[in-house]
C-alpha positions as a LaTeX table, in Angstrom:
\begin{tabular}{lrrr}
\hline
Residue & $x$ (\AA) & $y$ (\AA) & $z$ (\AA) \\
\hline
Met1 & $-19.98$ & $-2.88$ & 28.06 \\
Val2 & $-17.48$ & $-0.82$ & 30.08 \\
Arg3 & $-16.00$ & $-1.67$ & 33.30 \\
Ala4 & $-15.15$ & 1.03 & 35.68 \\
Thr5 & $-11.66$ & 0.87 & 37.26 \\
Gly6 & $-9.96$ & 3.45 & 39.45 \\
Gly7 & $-11.97$ & 6.40 & 37.53 \\
Ser8 & $-11.39$ & 4.94 & 34.33 \\
Ala9 & $-13.64$ & 3.49 & 31.75 \\
Val10 & $-11.67$ & 0.26 & 30.08 \\
Pro11 & $-13.60$ & $-1.44$ & 27.18 \\
Ala12 & $-14.71$ & $-5.16$ & 28.09 \\
Arg13 & $-13.14$ & $-8.18$ & 26.32 \\
Arg14 & $-15.64$ & $-8.69$ & 24.05 \\
Glu15 & $-14.69$ & $-5.04$ & 22.36 \\
Arg16 & $-11.39$ & $-5.13$ & 21.90 \\
Gly17 & $-11.21$ & $-6.35$ & 18.49 \\
Gln18 & $-14.06$ & $-3.81$ & 16.97 \\
Gly19 & $-11.93$ & $-1.32$ & 15.66 \\
Leu20 & $-9.89$ & $-4.22$ & 13.67 \\
Val21 & $-12.92$ & $-5.43$ & 12.23 \\
Glu22 & $-14.30$ & $-2.13$ & 11.36 \\
Phe23 & $-10.86$ & $-1.45$ & 9.66 \\
Ala24 & $-10.92$ & $-4.48$ & 7.73 \\
Leu25 & $-14.10$ & $-4.03$ & 6.72 \\
Val26 & $-13.55$ & $-0.23$ & 5.38 \\
Leu27 & $-10.36$ & $-1.17$ & 3.72 \\
Thr28 & $-11.52$ & $-3.69$ & 1.31 \\
Pro29 & $-13.49$ & $-1.74$ & $-0.55$ \\
Met30 & $-11.16$ & 1.30 & 0.02 \\
Met31 & $-8.07$ & $-0.45$ & $-1.86$ \\
Leu32 & $-10.44$ & $-1.73$ & $-4.65$ \\
Ile33 & $-11.75$ & 1.63 & $-5.28$ \\
Leu34 & $-7.47$ & 2.86 & $-5.30$ \\
Leu35 & $-7.04$ & $-0.21$ & $-7.54$ \\
Gly36 & $-9.47$ & 1.05 & $-9.97$ \\
Ile37 & $-8.35$ & 4.34 & $-10.34$ \\
Ile38 & $-5.11$ & 3.24 & $-10.54$ \\
Gln39 & $-6.14$ & 0.86 & $-13.63$ \\
Phe40 & $-8.08$ & 3.74 & $-15.35$ \\
Gly41 & $-5.35$ & 5.92 & $-15.00$ \\
Phe42 & $-3.43$ & 3.49 & $-17.19$ \\
Ile43 & $-6.16$ & 3.10 & $-19.70$ \\
Phe44 & $-7.06$ & 6.93 & $-20.10$ \\
Asn45 & $-3.40$ & 7.32 & $-20.56$ \\
Ala46 & $-2.85$ & 4.84 & $-23.15$ \\
Tyr47 & $-6.12$ & 6.14 & $-25.07$ \\
Val48 & $-5.06$ & 9.69 & $-24.83$ \\
Thr49 & $-1.24$ & 8.99 & $-26.01$ \\
Leu50 & $-2.97$ & 6.77 & $-28.75$ \\
Thr51 & $-5.16$ & 9.30 & $-30.31$ \\
Asn52 & $-2.41$ & 11.90 & $-30.01$ \\
Ala53 & 0.01 & 9.34 & $-31.85$ \\
Ser54 & $-3.16$ & 9.27 & $-34.17$ \\
Arg55 & $-3.73$ & 12.79 & $-34.81$ \\
Glu56 & 0.26 & 13.32 & $-35.67$ \\
Ala57 & 0.27 & 10.26 & $-38.13$ \\
Ala58 & $-2.59$ & 11.86 & $-39.83$ \\
Arg59 & $-1.25$ & 15.54 & $-40.17$ \\
Glu60 & 2.01 & 13.74 & $-41.43$ \\
Gly61 & $-0.23$ & 11.87 & $-44.11$ \\
Ser62 & $-1.74$ & 15.11 & $-44.78$ \\
Ile63 & 1.34 & 17.19 & $-45.62$ \\
Tyr64 & 2.80 & 14.57 & $-47.73$ \\
Val65 & 4.49 & 16.02 & $-50.58$ \\
Tyr66 & 3.69 & 13.91 & $-53.68$ \\
Asp67 & 6.71 & 12.56 & $-55.63$ \\
Leu68 & 6.32 & 13.04 & $-59.45$ \\
Thr69 & 9.35 & 10.37 & $-59.95$ \\
Leu70 & 7.18 & 7.56 & $-58.34$ \\
Thr71 & 3.59 & 5.97 & $-59.46$ \\
Lys72 & 0.79 & 6.39 & $-57.53$ \\
Ala73 & 0.86 & 3.38 & $-55.67$ \\
Gln74 & 4.53 & 3.66 & $-54.72$ \\
Asn75 & 3.51 & 7.31 & $-53.40$ \\
Asp76 & 0.56 & 5.98 & $-51.27$ \\
Thr77 & 3.21 & 3.23 & $-49.76$ \\
Ala78 & 5.66 & 6.30 & $-48.93$ \\
Arg79 & 3.04 & 8.33 & $-47.68$ \\
Asn80 & 1.90 & 5.17 & $-45.54$ \\
Asn81 & 5.28 & 4.17 & $-44.14$ \\
Arg82 & 5.37 & 8.10 & $-43.15$ \\
Ile83 & 2.30 & 7.65 & $-41.38$ \\
Lys84 & 3.65 & 4.50 & $-39.71$ \\
Ser85 & 6.76 & 6.16 & $-38.42$ \\
Ser86 & 4.92 & 8.97 & $-37.02$ \\
Leu87 & 2.47 & 7.16 & $-35.28$ \\
Thr88 & 5.09 & 4.74 & $-33.89$ \\
Ala89 & 7.07 & 7.85 & $-32.92$ \\
Ser90 & 4.36 & 9.24 & $-30.99$ \\
Met91 & 3.44 & 6.94 & $-29.31$ \\
Asn92 & 6.10 & 7.36 & $-26.31$ \\
Leu93 & 6.24 & 5.07 & $-23.29$ \\
Leu94 & 3.56 & 2.50 & $-25.08$ \\
Thr95 & 4.31 & $-0.54$ & $-26.15$ \\
Lys96 & 5.15 & $-0.76$ & $-29.99$ \\
Thr97 & 5.71 & $-4.84$ & $-30.34$ \\
Ala98 & 3.00 & $-7.50$ & $-30.42$ \\
Pro99 & 0.78 & $-8.41$ & $-28.98$ \\
Asn100 & 0.47 & $-4.40$ & $-27.59$ \\
Phe101 & 0.74 & $-3.19$ & $-31.10$ \\
Thr102 & 1.67 & $-4.77$ & $-34.33$ \\
Thr103 & 2.66 & $-3.41$ & $-37.49$ \\
Gly104 & 4.83 & $-5.28$ & $-40.53$ \\
Thr105 & 6.98 & $-4.17$ & $-43.42$ \\
Thr106 & 4.35 & $-4.86$ & $-45.92$ \\
Trp107 & 0.59 & $-3.26$ & $-46.59$ \\
Ser108 & $-2.32$ & $-5.28$ & $-47.42$ \\
Gln109 & $-4.85$ & $-3.09$ & $-49.70$ \\
Ser110 & $-8.66$ & $-3.44$ & $-50.19$ \\
Gly111 & $-9.73$ & $-0.61$ & $-52.39$ \\
Gln112 & $-8.69$ & 2.51 & $-50.86$ \\
Thr113 & $-8.11$ & 1.02 & $-47.46$ \\
Phe114 & $-4.33$ & 0.40 & $-46.41$ \\
Ser115 & $-3.71$ & $-2.34$ & $-43.61$ \\
Asn116 & $-0.87$ & $-3.50$ & $-41.43$ \\
Gly117 & $-1.35$ & $-5.07$ & $-38.24$ \\
Asp118 & $-3.14$ & $-2.79$ & $-36.06$ \\
Leu119 & $-2.67$ & 0.36 & $-38.31$ \\
Thr120 & $-5.34$ & 1.29 & $-41.02$ \\
Val121 & $-4.81$ & 4.17 & $-43.28$ \\
Ala122 & $-8.07$ & 4.74 & $-45.69$ \\
Tyr123 & $-8.37$ & 7.78 & $-48.04$ \\
Val124 & $-12.22$ & 8.89 & $-49.24$ \\
Ile125 & $-12.68$ & 11.02 & $-52.38$ \\
Pro126 & $-15.41$ & 13.49 & $-50.88$ \\
Thr127 & $-18.07$ & 14.67 & $-53.08$ \\
Gly128 & $-17.17$ & 17.21 & $-55.42$ \\
Val129 & $-13.15$ & 16.13 & $-55.44$ \\
Thr130 & $-11.87$ & 14.73 & $-58.46$ \\
Asp131 & $-9.84$ & 11.58 & $-58.06$ \\
Ser132 & $-5.99$ & 12.75 & $-58.57$ \\
Glu133 & $-2.49$ & 11.06 & $-58.41$ \\
Pro134 & $-1.42$ & 13.37 & $-55.56$ \\
Arg135 & $-4.93$ & 13.04 & $-53.69$ \\
Thr136 & $-5.02$ & 16.59 & $-53.16$ \\
Gly137 & $-8.91$ & 17.41 & $-51.29$ \\
Gln138 & $-9.08$ & 13.69 & $-50.30$ \\
Gln139 & $-9.27$ & 12.52 & $-46.84$ \\
Val140 & $-7.06$ & 10.21 & $-45.06$ \\
Thr141 & $-8.05$ & 8.14 & $-41.91$ \\
Val142 & $-5.99$ & 6.68 & $-39.93$ \\
Ser143 & $-6.90$ & 4.20 & $-37.24$ \\
Ala144 & $-4.80$ & 2.46 & $-34.55$ \\
Val145 & $-5.98$ & $-0.39$ & $-32.43$ \\
Tyr146 & $-3.69$ & $-0.68$ & $-29.30$ \\
His147 & $-4.45$ & $-3.40$ & $-26.97$ \\
Gln148 & $-3.67$ & $-2.24$ & $-23.03$ \\
Asp149 & $-2.83$ & $-4.58$ & $-20.60$ \\
Leu150 & $-5.08$ & $-4.93$ & $-17.58$ \\
Leu151 & $-3.28$ & $-5.02$ & $-14.58$ \\
Ile152 & $-5.75$ & $-5.70$ & $-11.54$ \\
Pro153 & $-7.40$ & $-8.97$ & $-12.52$ \\
Leu154 & $-11.18$ & $-8.16$ & $-10.35$ \\
Ile155 & $-11.04$ & $-4.83$ & $-12.23$ \\
Ser156 & $-10.15$ & $-6.78$ & $-15.67$ \\
Ala157 & $-13.34$ & $-8.91$ & $-15.09$ \\
Leu158 & $-15.65$ & $-5.83$ & $-15.53$ \\
Leu159 & $-13.92$ & $-4.69$ & $-19.23$ \\
Pro160 & $-14.11$ & $-5.91$ & $-22.52$ \\
Lys161 & $-11.38$ & $-7.95$ & $-23.91$ \\
Asp162 & $-9.94$ & $-9.04$ & $-26.96$ \\
Gly163 & $-8.80$ & $-12.41$ & $-27.95$ \\
Gly164 & $-5.78$ & $-11.95$ & $-25.91$ \\
Gly165 & $-7.48$ & $-10.86$ & $-22.63$ \\
Arg166 & $-6.52$ & $-7.23$ & $-23.22$ \\
Leu167 & $-8.76$ & $-4.15$ & $-23.49$ \\
Ala168 & $-8.47$ & $-2.93$ & $-27.45$ \\
Leu169 & $-8.34$ & 0.96 & $-27.60$ \\
Thr170 & $-9.02$ & 2.72 & $-30.84$ \\
Gly171 & $-7.55$ & 6.05 & $-32.06$ \\
Gln172 & $-8.84$ & 7.44 & $-35.49$ \\
Val173 & $-8.71$ & 10.68 & $-36.87$ \\
Thr174 & $-9.52$ & 12.22 & $-40.17$ \\
Met175 & $-7.84$ & 15.11 & $-42.05$ \\
Val176 & $-7.81$ & 16.04 & $-45.77$ \\
Ile177 & $-4.82$ & 15.99 & $-47.78$ \\
Asn178 & $-3.55$ & 19.10 & $-48.84$ \\
\hline
\end{tabular}
């Protein structure tokens, strides 16, 4: 309803808050979309960084030079420690401490798989390759789990979470040992 006063149209009293209400109705979903884009940007950054760090660590494990003065178990520990240090060095700005990423000083072993917190190094002997001390021709798989903080509560309600309320991202790479 418009009243004419002096040749110009003036909105009636009932229509004065209409623009504000429409703005509020549009602003809410737009803010949710913007916050979702920001949260997924953080998640994507962490995933790409973790995948690249896993690749660097697997490469470091594949070019490790076997030390003849050490036993096979000592060489495995030395190789695994180089993998761990390469992975943490390549994680750039990601948090390298608990609860986001956990590693310790000792490795637990189950067969050909070594674990150190959120880092797992597995050795596989492919068909046609004989088991040898330097592990030449074997495959090394580096798997790292990073627990990404979810900053936006409404967005985090839609994503799967681990026991600590974080999103578990995994970077896994397999390479052949030279």
